[in-house]
Coordinates of C-alpha atoms and ligand atoms in Angstrom, one line a residue:
M1 CA -2.8 14.0 -41.2
L2 CA -0.7 12.0 -38.7
T3 CA 2.5 13.9 -37.9
R4 CA 5.1 13.2 -35.3
R5 CA 3.6 16.0 -33.2
S6 CA 0.0 14.6 -33.5
A7 CA 1.2 11.0 -32.8
L8 CA 3.0 12.3 -29.7
G9 CA -0.2 14.1 -28.7
A10 CA -2.2 10.9 -29.2
G11 CA 0.4 9.0 -27.1
L12 CA 0.0 11.6 -24.3
A13 CA -3.7 11.3 -24.6
L14 CA -3.4 7.5 -24.1
L15 CA -1.2 8.0 -21.1
G16 CA -3.8 10.3 -19.7
A17 CA -6.4 7.6 -20.2
S18 CA -4.8 5.6 -17.4
A19 CA -6.5 8.0 -15.0
M20 CA -9.8 6.6 -16.2
P21 CA -11.4 3.5 -14.6
A22 CA -9.2 0.4 -15.3
H23 CA -10.7 -2.7 -17.1
A24 CA -11.1 -5.8 -15.0
A25 CA -7.8 -7.5 -14.0
A26 CA -7.2 -10.8 -15.8
P27 CA -7.6 -13.8 -13.6
M28 CA -4.5 -15.8 -12.7
R29 CA -4.8 -18.9 -14.8
G30 CA -2.6 -21.5 -13.0
G31 CA -1.9 -24.8 -14.6
Q32 CA 0.9 -25.7 -17.0
V33 CA 1.4 -27.0 -20.6
A34 CA 0.7 -30.6 -21.4
G35 CA 3.6 -32.8 -20.4
W36 CA 4.9 -34.5 -23.5
Y37 CA 8.0 -34.0 -25.7
R38 CA 8.5 -35.8 -29.0
F39 CA 11.7 -36.5 -30.9
K40 CA 13.0 -38.9 -33.5
L41 CA 15.8 -41.4 -32.8
G42 CA 16.7 -42.9 -36.1
A43 CA 13.5 -44.6 -37.3
F44 CA 12.0 -44.6 -33.8
E45 CA 9.5 -42.0 -32.6
C46 CA 10.1 -41.2 -29.0
T47 CA 7.9 -39.2 -26.6
V48 CA 8.9 -38.2 -23.1
I49 CA 5.7 -38.4 -21.0
S50 CA 5.6 -36.4 -17.8
D51 CA 4.0 -38.0 -14.7
G52 CA 4.6 -34.7 -12.9
A53 CA 7.1 -34.0 -10.2
I54 CA 7.8 -35.1 -6.6
N55 CA 9.2 -32.7 -4.0
L56 CA 11.8 -34.6 -2.0
A57 CA 12.8 -33.1 1.3
P58 CA 15.0 -32.3 3.0
P59 CA 17.9 -32.2 0.4
H60 CA 20.3 -33.4 3.1
P61 CA 20.7 -36.2 4.2
T62 CA 18.5 -37.4 1.3
F63 CA 21.6 -36.6 -0.7
G64 CA 25.0 -36.9 0.9
G65 CA 24.0 -39.1 3.9
N66 CA 26.9 -39.1 6.3
V67 CA 29.5 -38.5 3.6
A68 CA 28.6 -34.8 2.9
T69 CA 27.6 -32.1 5.4
E70 CA 24.3 -30.3 5.1
A71 CA 26.3 -27.1 4.3
E72 CA 28.0 -28.8 1.4
V73 CA 24.7 -29.9 -0.1
T74 CA 23.1 -26.5 0.5
A75 CA 26.1 -24.8 -1.2
A76 CA 25.9 -27.1 -4.3
L77 CA 22.2 -26.2 -4.6
R78 CA 22.7 -22.5 -4.1
A79 CA 25.5 -22.5 -6.7
A80 CA 23.1 -24.0 -9.2
F81 CA 20.3 -21.5 -8.3
L82 CA 18.0 -24.2 -7.0
P83 CA 15.8 -24.2 -3.9
T84 CA 17.8 -25.3 -0.8
D85 CA 14.8 -26.6 1.3
R86 CA 13.5 -29.3 -1.2
L87 CA 14.4 -31.1 -4.3
P88 CA 11.9 -30.8 -7.1
T89 CA 12.2 -34.2 -8.7
F90 CA 10.7 -34.7 -12.2
V91 CA 9.2 -37.9 -13.4
N92 CA 10.0 -38.5 -17.0
C93 CA 8.6 -41.7 -18.6
L94 CA 9.5 -42.5 -22.2
V95 CA 7.3 -44.0 -25.0
V96 CA 9.2 -45.5 -27.9
N97 CA 7.3 -46.3 -31.1
T98 CA 9.7 -48.7 -32.9
G99 CA 7.3 -48.9 -35.9
R100 CA 6.4 -52.5 -34.8
E101 CA 5.7 -52.0 -31.1
L102 CA 4.8 -49.2 -28.7
V103 CA 7.0 -49.5 -25.6
L104 CA 6.7 -47.5 -22.4
L105 CA 9.8 -47.3 -20.2
D106 CA 8.6 -46.9 -16.6
A107 CA 5.1 -46.0 -15.7
G108 CA 5.1 -43.3 -13.1
V109 CA 3.6 -43.1 -9.6
G110 CA 0.0 -43.7 -10.3
P111 CA -2.9 -42.1 -8.5
K112 CA -1.7 -42.8 -4.9
P113 CA -1.1 -39.6 -3.1
A114 CA 2.0 -40.8 -1.4
F115 CA 4.2 -38.5 -3.5
G116 CA 2.1 -35.4 -3.3
P117 CA -0.4 -33.7 -5.5
G118 CA 2.0 -33.0 -8.4
T119 CA 2.2 -36.6 -9.6
G120 CA 0.0 -39.1 -11.3
R121 CA -0.2 -37.1 -14.6
L122 CA 0.9 -39.9 -16.9
P123 CA -2.6 -40.7 -18.2
Q124 CA -3.4 -37.1 -19.1
S125 CA 0.1 -36.5 -20.6
L126 CA -0.4 -39.7 -22.7
A127 CA -3.8 -38.4 -23.9
A128 CA -2.4 -35.0 -24.7
A129 CA 0.3 -36.7 -26.8
G130 CA -2.3 -38.7 -28.7
I131 CA -1.2 -42.0 -27.3
G132 CA -4.0 -44.4 -26.1
P133 CA -3.0 -46.5 -23.1
A134 CA -4.5 -49.6 -24.9
E135 CA -2.0 -49.1 -27.7
V136 CA 0.9 -49.8 -25.4
D137 CA 2.3 -53.3 -26.2
V138 CA 5.1 -53.4 -23.6
V139 CA 5.9 -51.7 -20.3
A140 CA 9.5 -52.3 -19.2
F141 CA 10.7 -51.1 -15.8
T142 CA 14.1 -49.9 -14.7
H143 CA 13.1 -51.1 -11.3
A144 CA 10.1 -51.7 -9.0
H145 CA 10.1 -48.5 -6.9
A146 CA 6.7 -46.8 -6.6
D147 CA 7.5 -43.8 -8.8
H148 CA 8.3 -46.3 -11.7
S149 CA 5.8 -49.1 -11.3
W150 CA 2.7 -48.1 -9.5
G151 CA 1.3 -46.2 -12.5
I152 CA 0.2 -49.5 -14.2
A153 CA -3.0 -49.4 -12.0
D154 CA -5.6 -46.7 -11.7
A155 CA -7.3 -45.6 -8.4
S156 CA -9.6 -48.6 -8.4
G157 CA -6.8 -51.0 -9.1
A158 CA -7.9 -51.5 -12.7
D159 CA -5.5 -51.8 -15.6
V160 CA -4.1 -48.6 -17.1
F161 CA -2.4 -50.5 -19.9
P162 CA -4.9 -53.4 -20.6
N163 CA -3.0 -54.9 -23.6
A164 CA 0.6 -54.5 -22.3
R165 CA 3.0 -57.2 -21.3
F166 CA 5.4 -56.2 -18.5
L167 CA 9.1 -56.7 -18.2
M168 CA 11.1 -56.4 -15.0
T169 CA 14.3 -58.0 -13.7
G170 CA 13.8 -61.1 -11.5
A171 CA 15.7 -59.5 -8.7
D172 CA 13.3 -56.6 -8.5
I173 CA 10.1 -58.6 -9.0
E174 CA 11.1 -61.0 -6.2
F175 CA 12.3 -58.5 -3.7
W176 CA 9.5 -56.0 -4.1
T177 CA 6.7 -58.5 -4.0
A178 CA 8.0 -60.9 -1.3
E179 CA 5.5 -61.3 1.5
S180 CA 8.4 -61.6 3.9
N181 CA 9.6 -58.1 3.1
L182 CA 6.3 -56.7 4.6
S183 CA 8.2 -56.9 7.8
L184 CA 10.9 -54.5 6.7
P185 CA 11.1 -51.1 8.3
E186 CA 9.5 -48.0 6.7
P187 CA 9.5 -46.7 4.1
L188 CA 10.5 -50.1 2.6
R189 CA 7.4 -51.8 4.0
T190 CA 5.0 -49.3 2.3
L191 CA 6.9 -49.6 -1.0
V192 CA 6.7 -53.4 -0.9
A193 CA 3.0 -53.4 0.0
G194 CA 2.2 -50.9 -2.8
T195 CA 4.2 -52.8 -5.3
R196 CA 2.5 -56.1 -4.3
E197 CA -0.8 -54.4 -4.8
V198 CA -0.2 -53.4 -8.5
V199 CA 2.1 -56.3 -9.6
L200 CA 0.5 -59.4 -8.0
P201 CA -2.9 -59.1 -9.6
R202 CA -1.2 -59.0 -13.0
R203 CA 1.7 -61.2 -12.2
A204 CA 1.0 -63.6 -15.1
R205 CA 1.6 -60.8 -17.5
F206 CA 5.1 -60.1 -16.1
A207 CA 8.0 -61.7 -17.8
T208 CA 11.5 -61.7 -16.4
L209 CA 13.9 -59.2 -18.0
A210 CA 17.5 -60.4 -18.1
P211 CA 19.8 -57.6 -16.8
A212 CA 21.2 -57.3 -20.3
G213 CA 18.2 -58.7 -22.1
E214 CA 16.3 -57.4 -25.1
V215 CA 13.0 -55.5 -24.5
V216 CA 12.1 -55.4 -28.2
P217 CA 14.5 -55.1 -31.2
G218 CA 16.4 -51.8 -30.8
I219 CA 15.9 -51.6 -27.0
R220 CA 17.9 -53.6 -24.6
A221 CA 18.5 -53.5 -20.8
V222 CA 21.9 -52.5 -19.4
P223 CA 22.7 -53.8 -15.9
T224 CA 23.1 -50.8 -13.6
H225 CA 22.5 -52.4 -10.2
G226 CA 22.8 -50.5 -6.9
H227 CA 19.8 -48.2 -6.6
T228 CA 17.9 -51.5 -6.4
L229 CA 19.6 -54.9 -6.7
G230 CA 17.9 -55.5 -10.1
H231 CA 18.0 -51.9 -11.4
V232 CA 18.6 -51.7 -15.2
S233 CA 18.9 -48.8 -17.7
F234 CA 17.8 -49.0 -21.3
H235 CA 19.9 -48.6 -24.4
I236 CA 17.9 -47.6 -27.4
E237 CA 19.5 -47.6 -30.9
S238 CA 18.0 -47.0 -34.3
E239 CA 19.9 -46.2 -37.6
G240 CA 23.1 -45.5 -35.6
Q241 CA 21.4 -43.0 -33.2
R242 CA 21.6 -43.9 -29.5
L243 CA 19.9 -42.9 -26.3
L244 CA 20.6 -44.2 -22.8
V245 CA 17.5 -44.2 -20.5
M246 CA 19.3 -44.1 -17.2
G247 CA 16.4 -44.6 -14.8
D248 CA 17.6 -43.9 -11.3
V249 CA 21.3 -44.3 -11.8
A250 CA 21.5 -40.6 -11.0
N251 CA 18.6 -39.0 -9.2
H252 CA 19.5 -35.3 -9.4
S253 CA 21.0 -33.5 -12.4
V254 CA 23.3 -31.4 -10.2
L255 CA 24.0 -33.3 -6.9
A256 CA 24.3 -36.8 -8.3
L257 CA 26.5 -35.6 -11.2
Q258 CA 28.8 -33.2 -9.3
R259 CA 29.3 -35.7 -6.6
P260 CA 28.5 -39.2 -7.8
D261 CA 30.1 -40.6 -4.6
W262 CA 27.5 -38.9 -2.4
P263 CA 25.0 -41.6 -1.3
F264 CA 21.3 -41.2 -2.1
G265 CA 18.8 -42.1 0.6
F266 CA 16.8 -44.5 -1.6
D267 CA 19.8 -46.5 -2.9
A268 CA 19.5 -50.1 -1.8
D269 CA 23.3 -50.6 -1.9
P270 CA 24.9 -47.2 -1.6
A271 CA 28.4 -48.3 -2.4
M272 CA 27.3 -50.3 -5.5
A273 CA 25.0 -47.5 -6.6
A274 CA 27.8 -44.9 -6.4
A275 CA 30.2 -47.2 -8.4
T276 CA 27.5 -47.7 -11.0
R277 CA 26.7 -44.0 -11.1
R278 CA 30.3 -43.1 -11.8
R279 CA 30.7 -45.9 -14.4
V280 CA 27.6 -45.0 -16.3
L281 CA 28.2 -41.3 -16.3
D282 CA 31.8 -41.8 -17.3
M283 CA 30.6 -44.0 -20.2
A284 CA 28.0 -41.4 -21.3
A285 CA 30.7 -38.6 -21.2
T286 CA 33.3 -40.7 -23.0
E287 CA 31.0 -42.0 -25.7
R288 CA 29.1 -38.6 -26.0
L289 CA 26.0 -40.7 -25.5
Q290 CA 22.7 -38.8 -25.1
V291 CA 20.9 -39.7 -21.9
L292 CA 17.5 -39.4 -20.4
G293 CA 17.4 -38.7 -16.6
Y294 CA 14.1 -40.0 -15.2
H295 CA 14.2 -37.4 -12.4
F296 CA 16.1 -34.6 -14.3
P297 CA 14.5 -31.3 -15.2
W298 CA 11.9 -31.8 -17.9
P299 CA 12.2 -33.3 -20.4
G300 CA 15.4 -34.8 -19.0
L301 CA 17.3 -35.2 -22.2
G302 CA 20.9 -34.2 -22.5
H303 CA 24.6 -35.1 -22.4
V304 CA 27.1 -35.6 -19.6
E305 CA 30.4 -33.9 -19.5
S306 CA 33.3 -34.7 -17.2
R307 CA 33.9 -31.8 -14.8
G308 CA 36.2 -31.6 -11.7
Q309 CA 35.8 -34.7 -9.5
G310 CA 32.4 -35.5 -11.2
F311 CA 30.3 -34.5 -14.1
S312 CA 27.8 -31.9 -15.3
F313 CA 24.6 -32.3 -17.2
V314 CA 24.1 -30.4 -20.5
P315 CA 20.4 -30.3 -21.5
S316 CA 19.6 -30.9 -25.1
P317 CA 18.0 -27.9 -26.8
W318 CA 14.3 -28.1 -27.6
N319 CA 13.7 -29.8 -30.9
W320 CA 10.7 -28.8 -33.0
G321 CA 11.2 -31.9 -35.2
Ligands
LIG1 ZN1 12.8 -42.9 -9.1

């Protein structure tokens, strides 16, 4: 018969067992869950697809340039409980199944090691989400930077999306594939060279996306120039539900929102980028418009609220569908 006293005795006996030889320690497993997150937007099925993450360093002057001091940037990161020696920068691509077409918005870094070992996961994340690359009908780009466009080619230069047509603004296609821009200083030269490598062999499949043009019914470009001269965001709407895919309007969920006036090192036109950032964030806050931040903490979905001289990002809760 099990009494409190005998149960207590059994417990003590178990405690005593710890003096016996221990079983083998479990190995550290490493790795992480598959990088996809699915949600409905009206009649559309959306899937955020992770290409991994880039570690940008140092945080200053990458953010703040000569407008903010290193101490100000460090203080903002510390206050947000983030590392102060680097900026973990997520890469959140989006697949939208409109019911008629499968659209990928930005294609990740691809296999080139330029951005570190944590990137180039788009193909495996797509596979984990049950999406075949050959099913993708359209790849539309916010801009031509490496971490958005180089993922259309694999390590051998072959197509990752063999049946897709590509949409990019004329300003970005022209600037980032111009032979004359191979004479630009680094890192621009490397970015131009790499973009030429993936875009030019499939140039005939690229159509020019007007800055406010339609990608497919329900998805349209929104001109948000500054980060690059042809940079666009994407507005998605189905059955009255809306999402703004911001691209690189804001490159950090804390720094770029708290201080949208702080320059970001990869902005082509810092003044235009800062004005665009404030305008888009203000619109998102005013209209209570859900946003997707390409480089925000996974999966990058949330809302923007006005706070102080800037904004703050409010992540959307996980949705089990
Ligand atoms: Zn980017």
